[in-house]
mmCIF file of C-alpha atoms in Angstrom:
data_model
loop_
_atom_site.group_PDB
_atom_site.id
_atom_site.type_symbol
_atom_site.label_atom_id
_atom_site.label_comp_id
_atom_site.label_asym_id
_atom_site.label_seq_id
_atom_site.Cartn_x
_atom_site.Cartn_y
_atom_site.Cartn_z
ATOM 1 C CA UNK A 1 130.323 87.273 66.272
ATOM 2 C CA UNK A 2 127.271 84.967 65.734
ATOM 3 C CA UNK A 3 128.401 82.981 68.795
ATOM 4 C CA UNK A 4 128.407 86.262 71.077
ATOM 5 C CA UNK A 5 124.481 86.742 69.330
ATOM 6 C CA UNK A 6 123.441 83.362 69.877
ATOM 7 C CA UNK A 7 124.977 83.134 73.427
ATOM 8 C CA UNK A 8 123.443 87.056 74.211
ATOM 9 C CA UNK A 9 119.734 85.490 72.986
ATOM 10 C CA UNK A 10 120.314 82.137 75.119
ATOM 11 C CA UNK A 11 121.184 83.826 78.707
ATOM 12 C CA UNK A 12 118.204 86.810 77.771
ATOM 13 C CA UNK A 13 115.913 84.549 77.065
ATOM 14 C CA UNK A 14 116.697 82.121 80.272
ATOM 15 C CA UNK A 15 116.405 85.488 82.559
ATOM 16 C CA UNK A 16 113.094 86.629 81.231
ATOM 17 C CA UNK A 17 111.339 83.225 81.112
ATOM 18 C CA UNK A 18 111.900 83.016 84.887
ATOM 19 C CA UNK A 19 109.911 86.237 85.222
ATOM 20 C CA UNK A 20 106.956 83.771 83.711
ATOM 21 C CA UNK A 21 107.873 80.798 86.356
ATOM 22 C CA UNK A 22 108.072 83.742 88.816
ATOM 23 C CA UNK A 23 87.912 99.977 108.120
ATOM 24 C CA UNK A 24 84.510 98.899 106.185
ATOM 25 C CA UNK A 25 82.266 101.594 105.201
ATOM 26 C CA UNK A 26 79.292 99.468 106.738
ATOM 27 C CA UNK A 27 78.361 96.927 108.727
ATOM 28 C CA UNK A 28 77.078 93.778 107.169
ATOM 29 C CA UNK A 29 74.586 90.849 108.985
ATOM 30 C CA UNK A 30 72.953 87.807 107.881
ATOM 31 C CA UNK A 31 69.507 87.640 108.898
ATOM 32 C CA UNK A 32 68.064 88.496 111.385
ATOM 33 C CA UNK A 33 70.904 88.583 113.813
ATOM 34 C CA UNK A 34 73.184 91.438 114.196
ATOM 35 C CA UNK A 35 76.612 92.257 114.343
ATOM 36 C CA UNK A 36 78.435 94.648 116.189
ATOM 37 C CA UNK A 37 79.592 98.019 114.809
ATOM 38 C CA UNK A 38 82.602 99.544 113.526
ATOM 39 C CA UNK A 39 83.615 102.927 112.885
ATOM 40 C CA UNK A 40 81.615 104.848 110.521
ATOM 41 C CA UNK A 41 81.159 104.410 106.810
ATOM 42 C CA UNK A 42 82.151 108.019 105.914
ATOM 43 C CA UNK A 43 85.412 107.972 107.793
ATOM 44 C CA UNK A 44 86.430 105.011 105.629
ATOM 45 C CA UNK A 45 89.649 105.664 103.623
ATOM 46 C CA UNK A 46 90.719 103.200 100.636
ATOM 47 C CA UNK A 47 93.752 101.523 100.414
ATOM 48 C CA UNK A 48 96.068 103.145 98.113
ATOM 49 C CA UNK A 49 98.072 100.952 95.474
ATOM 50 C CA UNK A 50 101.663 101.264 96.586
ATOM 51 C CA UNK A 51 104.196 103.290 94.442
ATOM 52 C CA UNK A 52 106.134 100.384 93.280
ATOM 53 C CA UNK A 53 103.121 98.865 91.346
ATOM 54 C CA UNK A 54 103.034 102.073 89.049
ATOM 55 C CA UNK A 55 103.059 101.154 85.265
ATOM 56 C CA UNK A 56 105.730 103.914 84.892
ATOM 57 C CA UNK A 57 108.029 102.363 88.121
ATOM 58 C CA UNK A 58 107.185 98.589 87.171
ATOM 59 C CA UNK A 59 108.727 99.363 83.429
ATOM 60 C CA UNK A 60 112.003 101.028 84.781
ATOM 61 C CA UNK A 61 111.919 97.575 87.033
ATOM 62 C CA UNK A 62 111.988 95.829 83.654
ATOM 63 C CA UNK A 63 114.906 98.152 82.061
ATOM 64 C CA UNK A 64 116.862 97.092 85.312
ATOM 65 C CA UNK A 65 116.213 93.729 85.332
ATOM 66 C CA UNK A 66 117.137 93.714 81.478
ATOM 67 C CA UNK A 67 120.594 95.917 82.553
ATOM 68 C CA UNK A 68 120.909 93.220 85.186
ATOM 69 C CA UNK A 69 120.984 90.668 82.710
ATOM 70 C CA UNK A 70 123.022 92.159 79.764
ATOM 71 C CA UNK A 71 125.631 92.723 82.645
ATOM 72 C CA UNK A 72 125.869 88.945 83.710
ATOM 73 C CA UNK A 73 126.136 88.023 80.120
ATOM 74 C CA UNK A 74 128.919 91.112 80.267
ATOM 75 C CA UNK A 75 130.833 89.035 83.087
ATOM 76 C CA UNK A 76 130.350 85.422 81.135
ATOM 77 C CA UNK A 77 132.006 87.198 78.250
ATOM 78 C CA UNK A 78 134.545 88.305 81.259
ATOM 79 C CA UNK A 79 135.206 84.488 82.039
ATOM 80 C CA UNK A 80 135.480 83.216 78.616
ATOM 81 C CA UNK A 81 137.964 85.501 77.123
ATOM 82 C CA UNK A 82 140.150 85.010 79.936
ATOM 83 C CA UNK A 83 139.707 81.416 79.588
ATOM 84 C CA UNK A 84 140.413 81.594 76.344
ATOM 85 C CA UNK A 85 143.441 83.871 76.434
ATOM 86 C CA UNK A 86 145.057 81.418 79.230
ATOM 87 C CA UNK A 87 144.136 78.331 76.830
ATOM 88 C CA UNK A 88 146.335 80.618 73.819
ATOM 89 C CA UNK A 89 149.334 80.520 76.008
ATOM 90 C CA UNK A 90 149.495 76.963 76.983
ATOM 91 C CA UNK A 91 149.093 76.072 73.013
ATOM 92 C CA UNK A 92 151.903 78.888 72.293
ATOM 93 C CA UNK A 93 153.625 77.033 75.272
ATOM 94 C CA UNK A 94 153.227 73.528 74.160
ATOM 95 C CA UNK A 95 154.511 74.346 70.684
ATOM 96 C CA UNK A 96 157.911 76.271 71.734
ATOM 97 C CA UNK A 97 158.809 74.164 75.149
ATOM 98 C CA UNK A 98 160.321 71.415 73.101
ATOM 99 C CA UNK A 99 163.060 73.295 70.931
ATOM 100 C CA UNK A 100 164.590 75.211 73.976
ATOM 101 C CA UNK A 101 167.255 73.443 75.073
ATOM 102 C CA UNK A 102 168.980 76.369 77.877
ATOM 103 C CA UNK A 103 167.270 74.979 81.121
ATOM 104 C CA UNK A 104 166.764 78.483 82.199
ATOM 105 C CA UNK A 105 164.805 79.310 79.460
ATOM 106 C CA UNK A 106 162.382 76.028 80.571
ATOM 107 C CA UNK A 107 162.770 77.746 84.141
ATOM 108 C CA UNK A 108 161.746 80.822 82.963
ATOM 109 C CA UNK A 109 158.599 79.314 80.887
ATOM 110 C CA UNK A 110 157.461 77.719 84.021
ATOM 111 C CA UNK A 111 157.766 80.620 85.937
ATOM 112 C CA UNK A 112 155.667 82.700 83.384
ATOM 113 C CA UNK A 113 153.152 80.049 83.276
ATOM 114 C CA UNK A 114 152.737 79.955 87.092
ATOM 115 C CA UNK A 115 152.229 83.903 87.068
ATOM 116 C CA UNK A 116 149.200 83.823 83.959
ATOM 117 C CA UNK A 117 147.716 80.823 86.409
ATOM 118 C CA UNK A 118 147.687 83.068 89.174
ATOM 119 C CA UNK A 119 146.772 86.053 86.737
ATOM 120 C CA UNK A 120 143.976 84.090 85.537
ATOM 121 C CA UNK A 121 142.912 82.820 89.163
ATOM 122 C CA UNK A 122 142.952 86.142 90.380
ATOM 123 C CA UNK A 123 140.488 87.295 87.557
ATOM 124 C CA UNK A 124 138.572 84.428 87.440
ATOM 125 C CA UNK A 125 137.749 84.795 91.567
ATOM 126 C CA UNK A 126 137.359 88.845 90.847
ATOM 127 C CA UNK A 127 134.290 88.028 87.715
ATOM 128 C CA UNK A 128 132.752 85.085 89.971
ATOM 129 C CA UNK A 129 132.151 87.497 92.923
ATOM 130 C CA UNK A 130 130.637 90.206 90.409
ATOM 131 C CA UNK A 131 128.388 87.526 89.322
ATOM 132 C CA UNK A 132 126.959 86.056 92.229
ATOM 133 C CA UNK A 133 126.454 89.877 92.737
ATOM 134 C CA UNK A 134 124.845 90.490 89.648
ATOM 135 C CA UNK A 135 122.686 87.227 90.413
ATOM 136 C CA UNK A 136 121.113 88.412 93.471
ATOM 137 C CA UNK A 137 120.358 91.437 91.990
ATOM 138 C CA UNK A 138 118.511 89.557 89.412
ATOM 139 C CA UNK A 139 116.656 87.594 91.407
ATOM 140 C CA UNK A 140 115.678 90.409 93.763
ATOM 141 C CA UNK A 141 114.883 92.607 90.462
ATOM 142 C CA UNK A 142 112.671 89.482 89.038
ATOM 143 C CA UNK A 143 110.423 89.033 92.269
ATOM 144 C CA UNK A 144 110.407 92.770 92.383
ATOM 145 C CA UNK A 145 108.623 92.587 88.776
ATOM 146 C CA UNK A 146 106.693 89.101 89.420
ATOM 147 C CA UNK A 147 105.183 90.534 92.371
ATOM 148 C CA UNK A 148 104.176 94.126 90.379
ATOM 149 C CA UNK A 149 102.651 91.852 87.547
ATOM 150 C CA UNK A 150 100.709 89.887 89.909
ATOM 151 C CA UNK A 151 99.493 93.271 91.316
ATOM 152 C CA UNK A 152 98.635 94.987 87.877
ATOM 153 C CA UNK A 153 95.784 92.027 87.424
ATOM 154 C CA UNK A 154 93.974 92.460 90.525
ATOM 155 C CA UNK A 155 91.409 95.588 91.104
ATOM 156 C CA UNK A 156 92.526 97.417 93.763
ATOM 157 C CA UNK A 157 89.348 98.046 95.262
ATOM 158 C CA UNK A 158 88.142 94.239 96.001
ATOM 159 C CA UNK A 159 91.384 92.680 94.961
ATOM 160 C CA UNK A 160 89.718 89.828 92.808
ATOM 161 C CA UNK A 161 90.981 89.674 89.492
ATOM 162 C CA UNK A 162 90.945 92.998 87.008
ATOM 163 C CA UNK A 163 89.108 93.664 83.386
ATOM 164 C CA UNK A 164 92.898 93.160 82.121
ATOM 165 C CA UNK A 165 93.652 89.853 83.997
ATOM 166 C CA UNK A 166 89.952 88.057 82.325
ATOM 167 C CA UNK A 167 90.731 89.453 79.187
ATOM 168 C CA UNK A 168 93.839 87.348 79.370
ATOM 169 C CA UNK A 169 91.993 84.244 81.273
ATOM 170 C CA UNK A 170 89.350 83.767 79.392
ATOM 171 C CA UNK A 171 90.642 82.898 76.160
ATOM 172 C CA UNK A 172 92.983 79.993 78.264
ATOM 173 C CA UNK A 173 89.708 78.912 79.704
ATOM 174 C CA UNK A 174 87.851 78.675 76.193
ATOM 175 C CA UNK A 175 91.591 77.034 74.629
ATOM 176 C CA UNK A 176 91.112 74.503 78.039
ATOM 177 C CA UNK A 177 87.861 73.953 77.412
ATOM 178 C CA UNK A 178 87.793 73.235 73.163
ATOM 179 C CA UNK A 179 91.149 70.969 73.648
ATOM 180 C CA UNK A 180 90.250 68.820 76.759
ATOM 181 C CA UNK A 181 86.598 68.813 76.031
ATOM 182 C CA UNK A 182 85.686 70.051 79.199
ATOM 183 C CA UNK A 183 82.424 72.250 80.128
ATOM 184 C CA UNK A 184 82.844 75.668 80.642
ATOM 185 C CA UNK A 185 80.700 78.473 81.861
ATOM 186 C CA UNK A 186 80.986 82.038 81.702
ATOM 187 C CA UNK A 187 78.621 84.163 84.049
ATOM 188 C CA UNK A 188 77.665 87.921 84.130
ATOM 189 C CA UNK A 189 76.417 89.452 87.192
ATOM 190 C CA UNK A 190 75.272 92.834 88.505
ATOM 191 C CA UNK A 191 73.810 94.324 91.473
ATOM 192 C CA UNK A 192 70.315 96.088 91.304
ATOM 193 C CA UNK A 193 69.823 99.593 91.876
ATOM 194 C CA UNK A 194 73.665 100.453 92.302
ATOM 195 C CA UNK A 195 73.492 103.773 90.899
ATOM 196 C CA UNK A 196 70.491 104.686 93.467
ATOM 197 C CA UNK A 197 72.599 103.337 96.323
ATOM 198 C CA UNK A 198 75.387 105.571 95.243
ATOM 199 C CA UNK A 199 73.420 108.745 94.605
ATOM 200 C CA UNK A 200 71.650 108.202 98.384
ATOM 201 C CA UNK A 201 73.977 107.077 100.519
ATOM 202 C CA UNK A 202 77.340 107.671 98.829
ATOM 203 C CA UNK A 203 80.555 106.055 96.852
ATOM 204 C CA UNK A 204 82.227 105.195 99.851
ATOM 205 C CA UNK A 205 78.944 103.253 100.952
ATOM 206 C CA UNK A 206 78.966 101.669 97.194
ATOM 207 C CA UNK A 207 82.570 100.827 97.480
ATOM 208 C CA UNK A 208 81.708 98.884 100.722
ATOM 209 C CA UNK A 209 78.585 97.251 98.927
ATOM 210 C CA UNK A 210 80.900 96.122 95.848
ATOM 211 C CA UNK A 211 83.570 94.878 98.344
ATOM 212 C CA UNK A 212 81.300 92.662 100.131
ATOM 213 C CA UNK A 213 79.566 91.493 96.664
ATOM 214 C CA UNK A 214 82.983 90.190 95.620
ATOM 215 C CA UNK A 215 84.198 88.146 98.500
ATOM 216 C CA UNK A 216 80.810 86.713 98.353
ATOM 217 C CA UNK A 217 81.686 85.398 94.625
ATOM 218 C CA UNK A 218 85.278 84.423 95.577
ATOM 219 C CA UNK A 219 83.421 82.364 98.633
ATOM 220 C CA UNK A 220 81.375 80.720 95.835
ATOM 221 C CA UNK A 221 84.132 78.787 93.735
ATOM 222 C CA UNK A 222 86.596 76.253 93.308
ATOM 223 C CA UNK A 223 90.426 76.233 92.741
ATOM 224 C CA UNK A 224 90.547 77.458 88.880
ATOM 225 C CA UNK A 225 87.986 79.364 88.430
ATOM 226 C CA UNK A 226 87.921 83.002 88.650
ATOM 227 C CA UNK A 227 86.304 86.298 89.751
ATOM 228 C CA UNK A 228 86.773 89.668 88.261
ATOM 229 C CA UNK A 229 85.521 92.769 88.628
ATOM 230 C CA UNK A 230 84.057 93.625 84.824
ATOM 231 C CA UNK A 231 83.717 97.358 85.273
ATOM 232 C CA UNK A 232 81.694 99.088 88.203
ATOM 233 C CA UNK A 233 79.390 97.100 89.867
ATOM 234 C CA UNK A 234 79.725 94.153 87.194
ATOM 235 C CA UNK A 235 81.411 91.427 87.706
ATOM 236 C CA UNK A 236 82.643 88.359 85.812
ATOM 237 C CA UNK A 237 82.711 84.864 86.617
ATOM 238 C CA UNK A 238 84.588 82.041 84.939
ATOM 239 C CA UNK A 239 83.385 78.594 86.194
ATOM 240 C CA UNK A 240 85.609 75.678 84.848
ATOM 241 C CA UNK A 241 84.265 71.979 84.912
ATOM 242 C CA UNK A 242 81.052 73.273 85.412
ATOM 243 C CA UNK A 243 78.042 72.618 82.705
ATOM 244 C CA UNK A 244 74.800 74.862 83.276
ATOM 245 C CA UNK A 245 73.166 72.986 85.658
ATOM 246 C CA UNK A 246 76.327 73.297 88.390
ATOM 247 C CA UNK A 247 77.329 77.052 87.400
ATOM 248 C CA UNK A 248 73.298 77.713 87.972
ATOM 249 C CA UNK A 249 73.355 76.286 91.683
ATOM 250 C CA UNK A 250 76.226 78.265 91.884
ATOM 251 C CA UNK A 251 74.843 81.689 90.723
ATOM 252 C CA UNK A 252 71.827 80.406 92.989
ATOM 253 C CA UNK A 253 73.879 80.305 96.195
ATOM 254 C CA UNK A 254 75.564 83.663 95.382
ATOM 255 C CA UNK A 255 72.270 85.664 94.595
ATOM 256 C CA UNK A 256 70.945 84.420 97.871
ATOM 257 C CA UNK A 257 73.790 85.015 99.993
ATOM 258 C CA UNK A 258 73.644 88.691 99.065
ATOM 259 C CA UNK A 259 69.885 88.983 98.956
ATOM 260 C CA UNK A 260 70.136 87.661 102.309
ATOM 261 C CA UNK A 261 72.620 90.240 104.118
ATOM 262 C CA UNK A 262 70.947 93.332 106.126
ATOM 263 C CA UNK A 263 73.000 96.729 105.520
ATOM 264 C CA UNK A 264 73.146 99.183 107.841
ATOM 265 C CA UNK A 265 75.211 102.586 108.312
ATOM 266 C CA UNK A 266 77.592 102.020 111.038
ATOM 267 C CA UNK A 267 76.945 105.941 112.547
ATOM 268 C CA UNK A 268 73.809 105.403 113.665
ATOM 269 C CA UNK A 269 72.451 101.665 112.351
ATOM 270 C CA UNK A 270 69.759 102.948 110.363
ATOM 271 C CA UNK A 271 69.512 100.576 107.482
ATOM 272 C CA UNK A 272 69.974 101.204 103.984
ATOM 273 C CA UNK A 273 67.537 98.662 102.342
ATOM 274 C CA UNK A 274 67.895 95.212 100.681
ATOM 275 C CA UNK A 275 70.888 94.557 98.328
ATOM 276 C CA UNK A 276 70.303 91.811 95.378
ATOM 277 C CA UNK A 277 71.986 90.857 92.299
ATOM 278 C CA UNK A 278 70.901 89.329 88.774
ATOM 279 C CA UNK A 279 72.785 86.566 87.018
ATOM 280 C CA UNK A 280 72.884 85.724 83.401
ATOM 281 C CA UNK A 281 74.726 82.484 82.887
ATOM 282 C CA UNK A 282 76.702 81.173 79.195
ATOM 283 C CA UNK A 283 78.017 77.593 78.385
ATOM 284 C CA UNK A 284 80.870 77.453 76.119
ATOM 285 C CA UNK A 285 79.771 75.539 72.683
ATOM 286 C CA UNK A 286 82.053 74.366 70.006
ATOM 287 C CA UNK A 287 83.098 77.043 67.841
ATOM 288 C CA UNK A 288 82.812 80.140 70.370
ATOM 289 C CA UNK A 289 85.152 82.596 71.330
ATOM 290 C CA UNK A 290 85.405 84.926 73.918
ATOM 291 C CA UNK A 291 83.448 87.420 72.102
ATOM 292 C CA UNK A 292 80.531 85.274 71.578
ATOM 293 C CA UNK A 293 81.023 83.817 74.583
ATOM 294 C CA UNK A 294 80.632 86.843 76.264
ATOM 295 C CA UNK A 295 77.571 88.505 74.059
ATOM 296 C CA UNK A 296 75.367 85.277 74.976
ATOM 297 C CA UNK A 297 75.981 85.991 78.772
ATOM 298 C CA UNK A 298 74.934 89.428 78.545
ATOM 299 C CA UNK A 299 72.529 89.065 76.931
ATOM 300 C CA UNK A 300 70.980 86.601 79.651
ATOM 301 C CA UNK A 301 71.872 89.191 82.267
ATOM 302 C CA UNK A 302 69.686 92.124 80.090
ATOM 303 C CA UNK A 303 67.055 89.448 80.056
ATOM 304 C CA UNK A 304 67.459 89.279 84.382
ATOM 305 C CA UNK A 305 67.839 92.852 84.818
ATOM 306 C CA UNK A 306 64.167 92.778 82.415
ATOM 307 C CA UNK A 307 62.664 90.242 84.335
ATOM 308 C CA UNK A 308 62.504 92.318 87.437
ATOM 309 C CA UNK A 309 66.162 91.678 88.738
ATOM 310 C CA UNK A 310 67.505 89.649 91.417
ATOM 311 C CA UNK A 311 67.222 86.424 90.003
ATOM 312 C CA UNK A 312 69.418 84.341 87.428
ATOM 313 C CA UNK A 313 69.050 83.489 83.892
ATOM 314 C CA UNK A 314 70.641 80.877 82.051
ATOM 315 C CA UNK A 315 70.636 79.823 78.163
ATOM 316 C CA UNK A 316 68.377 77.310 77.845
ATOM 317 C CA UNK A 317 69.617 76.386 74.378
ATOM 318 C CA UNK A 318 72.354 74.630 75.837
ATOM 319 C CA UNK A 319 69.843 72.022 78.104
ATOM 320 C CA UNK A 320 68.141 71.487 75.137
ATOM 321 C CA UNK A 321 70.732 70.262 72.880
#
């Protein structure tokens, strides 16, 4: 019985770990040239998450996969009994074959041994095609799940990474960061005047404006480091390798690549006004966490959004030490 446990836990635990292995709104132009149109902002429709990302369809996914498993294990068992049942005979076999003496009795022991090899042939073929069966399923069922994962940690709207997926990064990034002794900087950054943008020209307008915000951060960094949206307009940068000097050329780049886009409603071309974002910037120290972490770059983005916005603000502490 503890075998059967201990071989249940093994195969489980070898299934799930492979699950672990496994129109714009408005137009946009750099100054001063101009683009051409596209249809208008208002007709603009979101894309919709697809059905088999739901948290409700992505858990019965799971209980599948799980079924999946506990049925392969199922056909194992199968395999081994039968082994084991053929293995009983020969050793019954073995014991009796040398007191007969009537050479049709031998005859008749052979025969009967050549039948339970074809029996157990027969059955052995029969639970390797259920398995192979059961294996595809599995692996079908484990992409299936891989890919829903993957989708339930990016926003939908700009497809960066989601509050969910940072919450789980960052505390890698600080681990990283304390054990290899590598800089590490955390950056906060919101656009100006959001809420006015929304309430004059629309959330389909805003959605466009946070859209374009974000693939300007993703265009900003390097292999590792990641962009998520923090809530609303917010967003959330984690630069690895990079001490405050680098993440502040970096912020740099980004506020000016945003400050320096023209938007304009694609109905008619009338534009909307200047678009600029403020930056507050954190280095990891010994002894943070992602809570502290996290207040000190706030903080430096309250003291940006104070200072008259667009511009960014680092924590100076850190040069000085």
């Amino acid at each position: 019985m503890m075998a059967d446990v201990s071989l249940q836990a093994v195969l489980l635990a070898l299934v799930f770990s492979s699950l672990l292995i496994g129109a714009a709104a408005i137009a946009w132009h750099a100054r001063p040239a101009a683009a051409a149109r596209e249809p208008a902002a208002e007709e603009a429709t979101p894309p919709a998450v697809p059905d088999e990302h739901d948290p409700e369809v992505l858990q019965e996914s799971r209980l599948r996969l799980f079924n999946e498993a506990a049925a392969i294990l199922k056909i194992i068992r199968q395999q081994i009994e039968a082994g084991d049942r053929f293995g009983n005979t020969l050793a019954e076999v073995d014991r009796k074959l040398p007191k007969l003496a009537d050479p049709e009795q031998v005859r008749m022991v052979i025969k009967f041994l050549v039948a339970e090899n074809a029996k157990m042939q027969q059955e052995q073929g029969e639970l390797k095609s259920r398995l192979e069966q059961s294996q595809s399923q599995v692996e079908a069922l484990r992409f299936k799940v891989a890919e829903a994962e993957e989708v339930s940690l990016k926003d939908p709207l700009t497809s960066v990474a989601n509050r969910r997926a940072f919450d789980i990064a960052l505390p890698q990034v600080i681990n990283d960061a304390r054990t290899l002794k590598t800089p590490l900087c955390l950056v906060l950054s919101d656009l100006d005047h959001f809420k006015k943008l929304n309430d004059t020209h629309g959330h389909m307008v805003g959605d466009e404006v946070i859209k374009v915000f974000a693939s300007i951060l993703s265009e900003n960094i390097r292999a590792g480091d990641t962009v998520a949206r923090y809530g609303g307009e917010e967003f959330a940068v984690i630069l690895t390798r990079a001490d405050m000097r680098t993440a502040a050329r970096v912020c740099e780049r980004m506020r000016l690549d945003i400050a320096a886009r023209k938007l304009a409603l694609n109905r008619n071309g009338s534009l909307i006004g200047d678009i600029t974002a403020s930056f507050g910037i954190a280095q990891y120290v010994s002894g943070d966490t992602p809570e502290t972490l996290l207040k000190r770059a706030d903080e430096k983005l309250y003291e940006a959004k104070a200072a008259g916005r667009n511009r960014v603000v680092i924590d100076r502490s850190v040069l000085a030490a």
